[in-house]
mmCIF file with all atom_site columns, C-alpha atoms in Angstrom:
data_model
loop_
_atom_site.group_PDB
_atom_site.id
_atom_site.type_symbol
_atom_site.label_atom_id
_atom_site.label_alt_id
_atom_site.label_comp_id
_atom_site.label_asym_id
_atom_site.label_entity_id
_atom_site.label_seq_id
_atom_site.pdbx_PDB_ins_code
_atom_site.Cartn_x
_atom_site.Cartn_y
_atom_site.Cartn_z
_atom_site.occupancy
_atom_site.B_iso_or_equiv
_atom_site.pdbx_formal_charge
_atom_site.auth_seq_id
_atom_site.auth_comp_id
_atom_site.auth_asym_id
_atom_site.auth_atom_id
_atom_site.pdbx_PDB_model_num
ATOM 1   C CA . UNK A 1 1   ? -23.749 6.447   -132.001 1.00 0.00 ? 1   UNK A CA 1
ATOM 2   C CA . UNK A 1 2   ? -23.483 5.608   -135.700 1.00 0.00 ? 2   UNK A CA 1
ATOM 3   C CA . UNK A 1 3   ? -22.420 9.186   -136.459 1.00 0.00 ? 3   UNK A CA 1
ATOM 4   C CA . UNK A 1 4   ? -19.688 8.954   -133.825 1.00 0.00 ? 4   UNK A CA 1
ATOM 5   C CA . UNK A 1 5   ? -18.466 5.690   -135.330 1.00 0.00 ? 5   UNK A CA 1
ATOM 6   C CA . UNK A 1 6   ? -18.476 7.208   -138.803 1.00 0.00 ? 6   UNK A CA 1
ATOM 7   C CA . UNK A 1 7   ? -16.359 10.102  -137.536 1.00 0.00 ? 7   UNK A CA 1
ATOM 8   C CA . UNK A 1 8   ? -13.988 7.736   -135.716 1.00 0.00 ? 8   UNK A CA 1
ATOM 9   C CA . UNK A 1 9   ? -13.508 5.659   -138.863 1.00 0.00 ? 9   UNK A CA 1
ATOM 10  C CA . UNK A 1 10  ? -12.069 8.728   -140.581 1.00 0.00 ? 10  UNK A CA 1
ATOM 11  C CA . UNK A 1 11  ? -9.111  8.809   -138.192 1.00 0.00 ? 11  UNK A CA 1
ATOM 12  C CA . UNK A 1 12  ? -5.948  7.607   -139.922 1.00 0.00 ? 12  UNK A CA 1
ATOM 13  C CA . UNK A 1 13  ? -3.454  6.129   -137.398 1.00 0.00 ? 13  UNK A CA 1
ATOM 14  C CA . UNK A 1 14  ? -0.647  6.797   -139.882 1.00 0.00 ? 14  UNK A CA 1
ATOM 15  C CA . UNK A 1 15  ? -1.341  10.503  -139.548 1.00 0.00 ? 15  UNK A CA 1
ATOM 16  C CA . UNK A 1 16  ? -0.959  10.431  -135.763 1.00 0.00 ? 16  UNK A CA 1
ATOM 17  C CA . UNK A 1 17  ? 2.138   10.709  -133.669 1.00 0.00 ? 17  UNK A CA 1
ATOM 18  C CA . UNK A 1 18  ? 3.348   7.623   -131.817 1.00 0.00 ? 18  UNK A CA 1
ATOM 19  C CA . UNK A 1 19  ? 1.823   8.873   -128.580 1.00 0.00 ? 19  UNK A CA 1
ATOM 20  C CA . UNK A 1 20  ? -1.472  9.799   -130.230 1.00 0.00 ? 20  UNK A CA 1
ATOM 21  C CA . UNK A 1 21  ? -1.709  6.451   -132.020 1.00 0.00 ? 21  UNK A CA 1
ATOM 22  C CA . UNK A 1 22  ? -1.142  4.653   -128.715 1.00 0.00 ? 22  UNK A CA 1
ATOM 23  C CA . UNK A 1 23  ? -3.848  6.662   -126.975 1.00 0.00 ? 23  UNK A CA 1
ATOM 24  C CA . UNK A 1 24  ? -6.217  6.117   -129.905 1.00 0.00 ? 24  UNK A CA 1
ATOM 25  C CA . UNK A 1 25  ? -5.902  2.337   -130.042 1.00 0.00 ? 25  UNK A CA 1
ATOM 26  C CA . UNK A 1 26  ? -6.159  2.024   -126.246 1.00 0.00 ? 26  UNK A CA 1
ATOM 27  C CA . UNK A 1 27  ? -9.166  4.327   -126.201 1.00 0.00 ? 27  UNK A CA 1
ATOM 28  C CA . UNK A 1 28  ? -10.890 2.156   -128.780 1.00 0.00 ? 28  UNK A CA 1
ATOM 29  C CA . UNK A 1 29  ? -10.618 -0.811  -126.402 1.00 0.00 ? 29  UNK A CA 1
ATOM 30  C CA . UNK A 1 30  ? -12.557 1.162   -123.814 1.00 0.00 ? 30  UNK A CA 1
ATOM 31  C CA . UNK A 1 31  ? -15.165 2.060   -126.418 1.00 0.00 ? 31  UNK A CA 1
ATOM 32  C CA . UNK A 1 32  ? -15.409 -1.593  -127.469 1.00 0.00 ? 32  UNK A CA 1
ATOM 33  C CA . UNK A 1 33  ? -16.044 -2.624  -123.872 1.00 0.00 ? 33  UNK A CA 1
ATOM 34  C CA . UNK A 1 34  ? -18.745 0.013   -123.483 1.00 0.00 ? 34  UNK A CA 1
ATOM 35  C CA . UNK A 1 35  ? -20.490 -1.099  -126.663 1.00 0.00 ? 35  UNK A CA 1
ATOM 36  C CA . UNK A 1 36  ? -20.255 -4.751  -125.555 1.00 0.00 ? 36  UNK A CA 1
ATOM 37  C CA . UNK A 1 37  ? -21.901 -3.831  -122.255 1.00 0.00 ? 37  UNK A CA 1
ATOM 38  C CA . UNK A 1 38  ? -24.656 -1.963  -124.067 1.00 0.00 ? 38  UNK A CA 1
ATOM 39  C CA . UNK A 1 39  ? -25.276 -4.894  -126.419 1.00 0.00 ? 39  UNK A CA 1
ATOM 40  C CA . UNK A 1 40  ? -25.408 -7.449  -123.581 1.00 0.00 ? 40  UNK A CA 1
ATOM 41  C CA . UNK A 1 41  ? -27.791 -5.367  -121.487 1.00 0.00 ? 41  UNK A CA 1
ATOM 42  C CA . UNK A 1 42  ? -29.997 -4.536  -124.471 1.00 0.00 ? 42  UNK A CA 1
ATOM 43  C CA . UNK A 1 43  ? -30.156 -8.162  -125.626 1.00 0.00 ? 43  UNK A CA 1
ATOM 44  C CA . UNK A 1 44  ? -31.143 -9.354  -122.174 1.00 0.00 ? 44  UNK A CA 1
ATOM 45  C CA . UNK A 1 45  ? -33.732 -6.592  -121.968 1.00 0.00 ? 45  UNK A CA 1
ATOM 46  C CA . UNK A 1 46  ? -35.171 -7.539  -125.357 1.00 0.00 ? 46  UNK A CA 1
ATOM 47  C CA . UNK A 1 47  ? -35.401 -11.128 -124.182 1.00 0.00 ? 47  UNK A CA 1
ATOM 48  C CA . UNK A 1 48  ? -37.320 -10.057 -121.085 1.00 0.00 ? 48  UNK A CA 1
ATOM 49  C CA . UNK A 1 49  ? -39.686 -7.934  -123.175 1.00 0.00 ? 49  UNK A CA 1
ATOM 50  C CA . UNK A 1 50  ? -40.266 -10.929 -125.424 1.00 0.00 ? 50  UNK A CA 1
ATOM 51  C CA . UNK A 1 51  ? -39.638 -9.436  -128.858 1.00 0.00 ? 51  UNK A CA 1
ATOM 52  C CA . UNK A 1 52  ? -39.078 -12.949 -130.206 1.00 0.00 ? 52  UNK A CA 1
ATOM 53  C CA . UNK A 1 53  ? -42.415 -14.294 -128.976 1.00 0.00 ? 53  UNK A CA 1
ATOM 54  C CA . UNK A 1 54  ? -44.290 -11.625 -130.896 1.00 0.00 ? 54  UNK A CA 1
ATOM 55  C CA . UNK A 1 55  ? -42.918 -13.200 -134.068 1.00 0.00 ? 55  UNK A CA 1
ATOM 56  C CA . UNK A 1 56  ? -43.411 -16.796 -132.966 1.00 0.00 ? 56  UNK A CA 1
ATOM 57  C CA . UNK A 1 57  ? -39.740 -17.409 -132.266 1.00 0.00 ? 57  UNK A CA 1
ATOM 58  C CA . UNK A 1 58  ? -38.252 -19.259 -129.329 1.00 0.00 ? 58  UNK A CA 1
ATOM 59  C CA . UNK A 1 59  ? -35.309 -16.995 -128.482 1.00 0.00 ? 59  UNK A CA 1
ATOM 60  C CA . UNK A 1 60  ? -34.282 -13.381 -128.864 1.00 0.00 ? 60  UNK A CA 1
ATOM 61  C CA . UNK A 1 61  ? -31.203 -14.747 -130.639 1.00 0.00 ? 61  UNK A CA 1
ATOM 62  C CA . UNK A 1 62  ? -33.486 -16.203 -133.313 1.00 0.00 ? 62  UNK A CA 1
ATOM 63  C CA . UNK A 1 63  ? -35.171 -12.824 -133.773 1.00 0.00 ? 63  UNK A CA 1
ATOM 64  C CA . UNK A 1 64  ? -31.861 -10.988 -134.135 1.00 0.00 ? 64  UNK A CA 1
ATOM 65  C CA . UNK A 1 65  ? -30.483 -13.675 -136.437 1.00 0.00 ? 65  UNK A CA 1
ATOM 66  C CA . UNK A 1 66  ? -33.541 -13.435 -138.670 1.00 0.00 ? 66  UNK A CA 1
ATOM 67  C CA . UNK A 1 67  ? -33.305 -9.645  -138.965 1.00 0.00 ? 67  UNK A CA 1
ATOM 68  C CA . UNK A 1 68  ? -29.538 -9.075  -139.066 1.00 0.00 ? 68  UNK A CA 1
ATOM 69  C CA . UNK A 1 69  ? -26.397 -10.845 -140.232 1.00 0.00 ? 69  UNK A CA 1
ATOM 70  C CA . UNK A 1 70  ? -25.498 -11.681 -136.599 1.00 0.00 ? 70  UNK A CA 1
ATOM 71  C CA . UNK A 1 71  ? -24.638 -15.224 -135.572 1.00 0.00 ? 71  UNK A CA 1
ATOM 72  C CA . UNK A 1 72  ? -27.491 -16.353 -133.258 1.00 0.00 ? 72  UNK A CA 1
ATOM 73  C CA . UNK A 1 73  ? -25.003 -18.183 -131.022 1.00 0.00 ? 73  UNK A CA 1
ATOM 74  C CA . UNK A 1 74  ? -23.156 -14.908 -130.398 1.00 0.00 ? 74  UNK A CA 1
ATOM 75  C CA . UNK A 1 75  ? -26.442 -13.146 -129.661 1.00 0.00 ? 75  UNK A CA 1
ATOM 76  C CA . UNK A 1 76  ? -27.377 -15.921 -127.233 1.00 0.00 ? 76  UNK A CA 1
ATOM 77  C CA . UNK A 1 77  ? -24.025 -15.444 -125.482 1.00 0.00 ? 77  UNK A CA 1
ATOM 78  C CA . UNK A 1 78  ? -24.756 -11.705 -125.245 1.00 0.00 ? 78  UNK A CA 1
ATOM 79  C CA . UNK A 1 79  ? -28.102 -12.465 -123.645 1.00 0.00 ? 79  UNK A CA 1
ATOM 80  C CA . UNK A 1 80  ? -26.597 -14.853 -121.096 1.00 0.00 ? 80  UNK A CA 1
ATOM 81  C CA . UNK A 1 81  ? -23.929 -12.335 -120.148 1.00 0.00 ? 81  UNK A CA 1
ATOM 82  C CA . UNK A 1 82  ? -26.558 -9.614  -119.799 1.00 0.00 ? 82  UNK A CA 1
ATOM 83  C CA . UNK A 1 83  ? -28.642 -11.895 -117.581 1.00 0.00 ? 83  UNK A CA 1
ATOM 84  C CA . UNK A 1 84  ? -25.625 -12.610 -115.381 1.00 0.00 ? 84  UNK A CA 1
ATOM 85  C CA . UNK A 1 85  ? -24.895 -8.888  -115.044 1.00 0.00 ? 85  UNK A CA 1
ATOM 86  C CA . UNK A 1 86  ? -28.415 -7.808  -114.082 1.00 0.00 ? 86  UNK A CA 1
ATOM 87  C CA . UNK A 1 87  ? -28.089 -8.503  -110.323 1.00 0.00 ? 87  UNK A CA 1
ATOM 88  C CA . UNK A 1 88  ? -24.448 -7.362  -110.096 1.00 0.00 ? 88  UNK A CA 1
ATOM 89  C CA . UNK A 1 89  ? -24.974 -3.658  -110.656 1.00 0.00 ? 89  UNK A CA 1
ATOM 90  C CA . UNK A 1 90  ? -21.408 -2.625  -109.814 1.00 0.00 ? 90  UNK A CA 1
ATOM 91  C CA . UNK A 1 91  ? -19.934 -4.981  -112.400 1.00 0.00 ? 91  UNK A CA 1
ATOM 92  C CA . UNK A 1 92  ? -22.462 -3.846  -114.981 1.00 0.00 ? 92  UNK A CA 1
ATOM 93  C CA . UNK A 1 93  ? -21.595 -0.192  -114.319 1.00 0.00 ? 93  UNK A CA 1
ATOM 94  C CA . UNK A 1 94  ? -17.855 -0.908  -114.591 1.00 0.00 ? 94  UNK A CA 1
ATOM 95  C CA . UNK A 1 95  ? -18.435 -2.814  -117.819 1.00 0.00 ? 95  UNK A CA 1
ATOM 96  C CA . UNK A 1 96  ? -20.528 0.038   -119.183 1.00 0.00 ? 96  UNK A CA 1
ATOM 97  C CA . UNK A 1 97  ? -17.783 2.507   -118.267 1.00 0.00 ? 97  UNK A CA 1
ATOM 98  C CA . UNK A 1 98  ? -15.134 0.440   -120.046 1.00 0.00 ? 98  UNK A CA 1
ATOM 99  C CA . UNK A 1 99  ? -13.293 -0.400  -116.831 1.00 0.00 ? 99  UNK A CA 1
ATOM 100 C CA . UNK A 1 100 ? -14.072 -4.094  -117.350 1.00 0.00 ? 100 UNK A CA 1
ATOM 101 C CA . UNK A 1 101 ? -13.933 -5.728  -120.750 1.00 0.00 ? 101 UNK A CA 1
ATOM 102 C CA . UNK A 1 102 ? -16.127 -8.557  -121.955 1.00 0.00 ? 102 UNK A CA 1
ATOM 103 C CA . UNK A 1 103 ? -13.248 -10.945 -121.256 1.00 0.00 ? 103 UNK A CA 1
ATOM 104 C CA . UNK A 1 104 ? -13.081 -9.789  -117.616 1.00 0.00 ? 104 UNK A CA 1
ATOM 105 C CA . UNK A 1 105 ? -16.810 -10.335 -117.179 1.00 0.00 ? 105 UNK A CA 1
ATOM 106 C CA . UNK A 1 106 ? -16.587 -13.790 -118.737 1.00 0.00 ? 106 UNK A CA 1
ATOM 107 C CA . UNK A 1 107 ? -13.849 -14.782 -116.295 1.00 0.00 ? 107 UNK A CA 1
ATOM 108 C CA . UNK A 1 108 ? -15.974 -13.664 -113.358 1.00 0.00 ? 108 UNK A CA 1
ATOM 109 C CA . UNK A 1 109 ? -19.020 -15.437 -114.752 1.00 0.00 ? 109 UNK A CA 1
ATOM 110 C CA . UNK A 1 110 ? -16.997 -18.645 -115.052 1.00 0.00 ? 110 UNK A CA 1
ATOM 111 C CA . UNK A 1 111 ? -16.678 -18.845 -111.244 1.00 0.00 ? 111 UNK A CA 1
ATOM 112 C CA . UNK A 1 112 ? -20.311 -17.866 -110.620 1.00 0.00 ? 112 UNK A CA 1
ATOM 113 C CA . UNK A 1 113 ? -22.493 -20.770 -109.524 1.00 0.00 ? 113 UNK A CA 1
ATOM 114 C CA . UNK A 1 114 ? -25.083 -21.503 -106.823 1.00 0.00 ? 114 UNK A CA 1
ATOM 115 C CA . UNK A 1 115 ? -22.312 -21.980 -104.252 1.00 0.00 ? 115 UNK A CA 1
ATOM 116 C CA . UNK A 1 116 ? -20.511 -18.698 -105.016 1.00 0.00 ? 116 UNK A CA 1
ATOM 117 C CA . UNK A 1 117 ? -23.473 -16.482 -105.985 1.00 0.00 ? 117 UNK A CA 1
ATOM 118 C CA . UNK A 1 118 ? -23.591 -14.537 -102.714 1.00 0.00 ? 118 UNK A CA 1
ATOM 119 C CA . UNK A 1 119 ? -19.801 -14.251 -102.575 1.00 0.00 ? 119 UNK A CA 1
ATOM 120 C CA . UNK A 1 120 ? -19.707 -12.796 -106.094 1.00 0.00 ? 120 UNK A CA 1
ATOM 121 C CA . UNK A 1 121 ? -22.285 -10.188 -105.084 1.00 0.00 ? 121 UNK A CA 1
ATOM 122 C CA . UNK A 1 122 ? -20.087 -9.138  -102.190 1.00 0.00 ? 122 UNK A CA 1
ATOM 123 C CA . UNK A 1 123 ? -16.829 -9.186  -104.165 1.00 0.00 ? 123 UNK A CA 1
ATOM 124 C CA . UNK A 1 124 ? -17.790 -6.896  -107.035 1.00 0.00 ? 124 UNK A CA 1
ATOM 125 C CA . UNK A 1 125 ? -15.453 -4.072  -106.030 1.00 0.00 ? 125 UNK A CA 1
ATOM 126 C CA . UNK A 1 126 ? -12.669 -6.585  -105.481 1.00 0.00 ? 126 UNK A CA 1
ATOM 127 C CA . UNK A 1 127 ? -13.039 -7.781  -109.072 1.00 0.00 ? 127 UNK A CA 1
ATOM 128 C CA . UNK A 1 128 ? -13.125 -4.220  -110.383 1.00 0.00 ? 128 UNK A CA 1
ATOM 129 C CA . UNK A 1 129 ? -9.994  -3.270  -108.444 1.00 0.00 ? 129 UNK A CA 1
ATOM 130 C CA . UNK A 1 130 ? -8.212  -6.406  -109.650 1.00 0.00 ? 130 UNK A CA 1
ATOM 131 C CA . UNK A 1 131 ? -9.124  -5.658  -113.266 1.00 0.00 ? 131 UNK A CA 1
ATOM 132 C CA . UNK A 1 132 ? -7.880  -2.093  -112.863 1.00 0.00 ? 132 UNK A CA 1
ATOM 133 C CA . UNK A 1 133 ? -4.590  -2.986  -111.176 1.00 0.00 ? 133 UNK A CA 1
ATOM 134 C CA . UNK A 1 134 ? -3.558  -6.235  -112.862 1.00 0.00 ? 134 UNK A CA 1
ATOM 135 C CA . UNK A 1 135 ? -2.716  -7.363  -116.395 1.00 0.00 ? 135 UNK A CA 1
ATOM 136 C CA . UNK A 1 136 ? -5.399  -9.669  -117.766 1.00 0.00 ? 136 UNK A CA 1
ATOM 137 C CA . UNK A 1 137 ? -3.417  -12.887 -117.248 1.00 0.00 ? 137 UNK A CA 1
ATOM 138 C CA . UNK A 1 138 ? -2.820  -11.958 -113.598 1.00 0.00 ? 138 UNK A CA 1
ATOM 139 C CA . UNK A 1 139 ? -6.484  -11.027 -113.239 1.00 0.00 ? 139 UNK A CA 1
ATOM 140 C CA . UNK A 1 140 ? -7.493  -14.525 -114.344 1.00 0.00 ? 140 UNK A CA 1
ATOM 141 C CA . UNK A 1 141 ? -5.173  -16.081 -111.766 1.00 0.00 ? 141 UNK A CA 1
ATOM 142 C CA . UNK A 1 142 ? -6.493  -13.723 -109.101 1.00 0.00 ? 142 UNK A CA 1
ATOM 143 C CA . UNK A 1 143 ? -10.104 -14.723 -109.803 1.00 0.00 ? 143 UNK A CA 1
ATOM 144 C CA . UNK A 1 144 ? -9.161  -18.406 -109.827 1.00 0.00 ? 144 UNK A CA 1
ATOM 145 C CA . UNK A 1 145 ? -7.456  -17.982 -106.439 1.00 0.00 ? 145 UNK A CA 1
ATOM 146 C CA . UNK A 1 146 ? -10.525 -16.151 -105.105 1.00 0.00 ? 146 UNK A CA 1
ATOM 147 C CA . UNK A 1 147 ? -12.795 -18.947 -106.317 1.00 0.00 ? 147 UNK A CA 1
ATOM 148 C CA . UNK A 1 148 ? -10.610 -21.544 -104.633 1.00 0.00 ? 148 UNK A CA 1
ATOM 149 C CA . UNK A 1 149 ? -10.833 -19.632 -101.366 1.00 0.00 ? 149 UNK A CA 1
ATOM 150 C CA . UNK A 1 150 ? -14.617 -19.212 -101.360 1.00 0.00 ? 150 UNK A CA 1
ATOM 151 C CA . UNK A 1 151 ? -15.440 -22.582 -102.904 1.00 0.00 ? 151 UNK A CA 1
ATOM 152 C CA . UNK A 1 152 ? -12.609 -24.930 -101.848 1.00 0.00 ? 152 UNK A CA 1
ATOM 153 C CA . UNK A 1 153 ? -14.680 -28.102 -102.211 1.00 0.00 ? 153 UNK A CA 1
ATOM 154 C CA . UNK A 1 154 ? -15.629 -27.318 -105.765 1.00 0.00 ? 154 UNK A CA 1
ATOM 155 C CA . UNK A 1 155 ? -18.545 -29.055 -107.382 1.00 0.00 ? 155 UNK A CA 1
ATOM 156 C CA . UNK A 1 156 ? -21.255 -30.772 -105.399 1.00 0.00 ? 156 UNK A CA 1
ATOM 157 C CA . UNK A 1 157 ? -21.075 -34.555 -104.978 1.00 0.00 ? 157 UNK A CA 1
ATOM 158 C CA . UNK A 1 158 ? -23.727 -34.927 -107.687 1.00 0.00 ? 158 UNK A CA 1
ATOM 159 C CA . UNK A 1 159 ? -21.570 -32.967 -110.109 1.00 0.00 ? 159 UNK A CA 1
ATOM 160 C CA . UNK A 1 160 ? -18.522 -34.975 -109.154 1.00 0.00 ? 160 UNK A CA 1
ATOM 161 C CA . UNK A 1 161 ? -20.369 -38.249 -109.632 1.00 0.00 ? 161 UNK A CA 1
ATOM 162 C CA . UNK A 1 162 ? -21.421 -37.177 -113.098 1.00 0.00 ? 162 UNK A CA 1
ATOM 163 C CA . UNK A 1 163 ? -17.780 -36.627 -114.037 1.00 0.00 ? 163 UNK A CA 1
ATOM 164 C CA . UNK A 1 164 ? -16.534 -39.999 -112.776 1.00 0.00 ? 164 UNK A CA 1
ATOM 165 C CA . UNK A 1 165 ? -15.353 -42.367 -115.481 1.00 0.00 ? 165 UNK A CA 1
ATOM 166 C CA . UNK A 1 166 ? -14.318 -46.009 -115.157 1.00 0.00 ? 166 UNK A CA 1
ATOM 167 C CA . UNK A 1 167 ? -13.451 -48.413 -117.956 1.00 0.00 ? 167 UNK A CA 1
ATOM 168 C CA . UNK A 1 168 ? -11.554 -51.663 -118.045 1.00 0.00 ? 168 UNK A CA 1
ATOM 169 C CA . UNK A 1 169 ? -10.553 -54.221 -120.629 1.00 0.00 ? 169 UNK A CA 1
ATOM 170 C CA . UNK A 1 170 ? -9.382  -57.771 -120.085 1.00 0.00 ? 170 UNK A CA 1
ATOM 171 C CA . UNK A 1 171 ? -6.869  -59.097 -122.594 1.00 0.00 ? 171 UNK A CA 1
ATOM 172 C CA . UNK A 1 172 ? -6.744  -62.687 -123.817 1.00 0.00 ? 172 UNK A CA 1
ATOM 173 C CA . UNK A 1 173 ? -3.717  -63.387 -121.615 1.00 0.00 ? 173 UNK A CA 1
ATOM 174 C CA . UNK A 1 174 ? -5.643  -62.296 -118.524 1.00 0.00 ? 174 UNK A CA 1
ATOM 175 C CA . UNK A 1 175 ? -4.005  -58.896 -118.199 1.00 0.00 ? 175 UNK A CA 1
ATOM 176 C CA . UNK A 1 176 ? -6.348  -56.055 -117.278 1.00 0.00 ? 176 UNK A CA 1
ATOM 177 C CA . UNK A 1 177 ? -6.055  -52.564 -118.719 1.00 0.00 ? 177 UNK A CA 1
ATOM 178 C CA . UNK A 1 178 ? -8.170  -49.842 -117.118 1.00 0.00 ? 178 UNK A CA 1
ATOM 179 C CA . UNK A 1 179 ? -8.913  -46.147 -116.874 1.00 0.00 ? 179 UNK A CA 1
ATOM 180 C CA . UNK A 1 180 ? -10.327 -44.389 -113.848 1.00 0.00 ? 180 UNK A CA 1
ATOM 181 C CA . UNK A 1 181 ? -11.178 -40.749 -113.191 1.00 0.00 ? 181 UNK A CA 1
ATOM 182 C CA . UNK A 1 182 ? -12.538 -39.756 -109.797 1.00 0.00 ? 182 UNK A CA 1
ATOM 183 C CA . UNK A 1 183 ? -11.537 -39.022 -106.241 1.00 0.00 ? 183 UNK A CA 1
ATOM 184 C CA . UNK A 1 184 ? -9.560  -41.317 -103.932 1.00 0.00 ? 184 UNK A CA 1
ATOM 185 C CA . UNK A 1 185 ? -12.594 -43.223 -102.741 1.00 0.00 ? 185 UNK A CA 1
ATOM 186 C CA . UNK A 1 186 ? -13.756 -43.764 -106.323 1.00 0.00 ? 186 UNK A CA 1
ATOM 187 C CA . UNK A 1 187 ? -10.374 -45.194 -107.257 1.00 0.00 ? 187 UNK A CA 1
ATOM 188 C CA . UNK A 1 188 ? -10.326 -47.615 -104.320 1.00 0.00 ? 188 UNK A CA 1
ATOM 189 C CA . UNK A 1 189 ? -13.828 -48.780 -105.211 1.00 0.00 ? 189 UNK A CA 1
ATOM 190 C CA . UNK A 1 190 ? -12.755 -49.295 -108.802 1.00 0.00 ? 190 UNK A CA 1
ATOM 191 C CA . UNK A 1 191 ? -9.739  -51.375 -107.799 1.00 0.00 ? 191 UNK A CA 1
ATOM 192 C CA . UNK A 1 192 ? -11.856 -53.422 -105.395 1.00 0.00 ? 192 UNK A CA 1
ATOM 193 C CA . UNK A 1 193 ? -14.338 -54.108 -108.140 1.00 0.00 ? 193 UNK A CA 1
ATOM 194 C CA . UNK A 1 194 ? -11.583 -55.570 -110.295 1.00 0.00 ? 194 UNK A CA 1
ATOM 195 C CA . UNK A 1 195 ? -10.217 -57.657 -107.440 1.00 0.00 ? 195 UNK A CA 1
ATOM 196 C CA . UNK A 1 196 ? -13.630 -59.061 -106.522 1.00 0.00 ? 196 UNK A CA 1
ATOM 197 C CA . UNK A 1 197 ? -14.646 -59.765 -110.103 1.00 0.00 ? 197 UNK A CA 1
ATOM 198 C CA . UNK A 1 198 ? -17.562 -57.380 -110.433 1.00 0.00 ? 198 UNK A CA 1
ATOM 199 C CA . UNK A 1 199 ? -20.469 -59.180 -112.094 1.00 0.00 ? 199 UNK A CA 1
ATOM 200 C CA . UNK A 1 200 ? -21.248 -57.199 -115.232 1.00 0.00 ? 200 UNK A CA 1
ATOM 201 C CA . UNK A 1 201 ? -23.367 -58.709 -117.991 1.00 0.00 ? 201 UNK A CA 1
ATOM 202 C CA . UNK A 1 202 ? -21.497 -57.836 -121.172 1.00 0.00 ? 202 UNK A CA 1
ATOM 203 C CA . UNK A 1 203 ? -23.003 -60.652 -123.277 1.00 0.00 ? 203 UNK A CA 1
ATOM 204 C CA . UNK A 1 204 ? -19.480 -61.673 -124.270 1.00 0.00 ? 204 UNK A CA 1
ATOM 205 C CA . UNK A 1 205 ? -17.375 -64.788 -123.886 1.00 0.00 ? 205 UNK A CA 1
ATOM 206 C CA . UNK A 1 206 ? -14.727 -65.174 -121.202 1.00 0.00 ? 206 UNK A CA 1
ATOM 207 C CA . UNK A 1 207 ? -11.991 -64.666 -123.779 1.00 0.00 ? 207 UNK A CA 1
ATOM 208 C CA . UNK A 1 208 ? -13.509 -61.494 -125.207 1.00 0.00 ? 208 UNK A CA 1
ATOM 209 C CA . UNK A 1 209 ? -10.991 -58.652 -125.291 1.00 0.00 ? 209 UNK A CA 1
ATOM 210 C CA . UNK A 1 210 ? -13.425 -55.791 -125.952 1.00 0.00 ? 210 UNK A CA 1
ATOM 211 C CA . UNK A 1 211 ? -14.086 -52.842 -123.673 1.00 0.00 ? 211 UNK A CA 1
ATOM 212 C CA . UNK A 1 212 ? -16.313 -53.505 -120.684 1.00 0.00 ? 212 UNK A CA 1
ATOM 213 C CA . UNK A 1 213 ? -17.960 -50.382 -119.378 1.00 0.00 ? 213 UNK A CA 1
ATOM 214 C CA . UNK A 1 214 ? -18.685 -50.122 -115.666 1.00 0.00 ? 214 UNK A CA 1
ATOM 215 C CA . UNK A 1 215 ? -20.623 -47.125 -114.477 1.00 0.00 ? 215 UNK A CA 1
ATOM 216 C CA . UNK A 1 216 ? -19.389 -45.236 -111.454 1.00 0.00 ? 216 UNK A CA 1
ATOM 217 C CA . UNK A 1 217 ? -22.812 -45.558 -109.839 1.00 0.00 ? 217 UNK A CA 1
ATOM 218 C CA . UNK A 1 218 ? -22.668 -49.354 -110.207 1.00 0.00 ? 218 UNK A CA 1
ATOM 219 C CA . UNK A 1 219 ? -19.339 -49.466 -108.412 1.00 0.00 ? 219 UNK A CA 1
ATOM 220 C CA . UNK A 1 220 ? -20.401 -46.997 -105.743 1.00 0.00 ? 220 UNK A CA 1
ATOM 221 C CA . UNK A 1 221 ? -23.616 -48.895 -105.031 1.00 0.00 ? 221 UNK A CA 1
ATOM 222 C CA . UNK A 1 222 ? -22.025 -52.357 -104.941 1.00 0.00 ? 222 UNK A CA 1
ATOM 223 C CA . UNK A 1 223 ? -18.907 -51.458 -102.960 1.00 0.00 ? 223 UNK A CA 1
ATOM 224 C CA . UNK A 1 224 ? -19.812 -48.495 -100.808 1.00 0.00 ? 224 UNK A CA 1
ATOM 225 C CA . UNK A 1 225 ? -16.743 -47.588 -98.753  1.00 0.00 ? 225 UNK A CA 1
ATOM 226 C CA . UNK A 1 226 ? -16.478 -45.428 -95.648  1.00 0.00 ? 226 UNK A CA 1
ATOM 227 C CA . UNK A 1 227 ? -15.121 -41.934 -96.249  1.00 0.00 ? 227 UNK A CA 1
ATOM 228 C CA . UNK A 1 228 ? -11.344 -42.003 -96.438  1.00 0.00 ? 228 UNK A CA 1
ATOM 229 C CA . UNK A 1 229 ? -9.543  -39.864 -93.891  1.00 0.00 ? 229 UNK A CA 1
#
């Protein structure tokens, strides 16, 4: 492999015709993808073998970082991508053949979660065909559309609750300034809490104008509303 790279480095694009230079630079992208696939699979394999534990290290990324100039965070990303690819053999083969690039695989991985895992397994050829037929920007939109179709409800309620944010501040003149991020029911609960004067111990005087944080769970527990239709 190193000999092939040494030979390739001797190619001078300025000595090629326009057509040859175009083929050369495009061909290098395929080679880059194949090397990326090899690195990801090898890094995941080394992690499974436990090369890092033999040297008292916690991660394979630490082992590689200690023995090369590689950034351990990049090595860790390689390992995670290799781990994702292990059960999706068709995607791994397409990546190894240069049909998919690392960027394609990362887009697919971004929509892979416990709710879509089985769907991703069954849609491997769909992703490969989309990557082959579409420009990368269109491929990203295609995958996003696919994810919306197979996982229309998105994150689980627990995930949604973790993302909810509610803050309010009462000014000296009595005006209330607030921020709310959540679904429709969350917003109604937030507004109700303001209207009912939610009892929150802020250890501040009635004229205090500082921020008063109210957790979403506090609101949800105190003013549980029926599901909105």
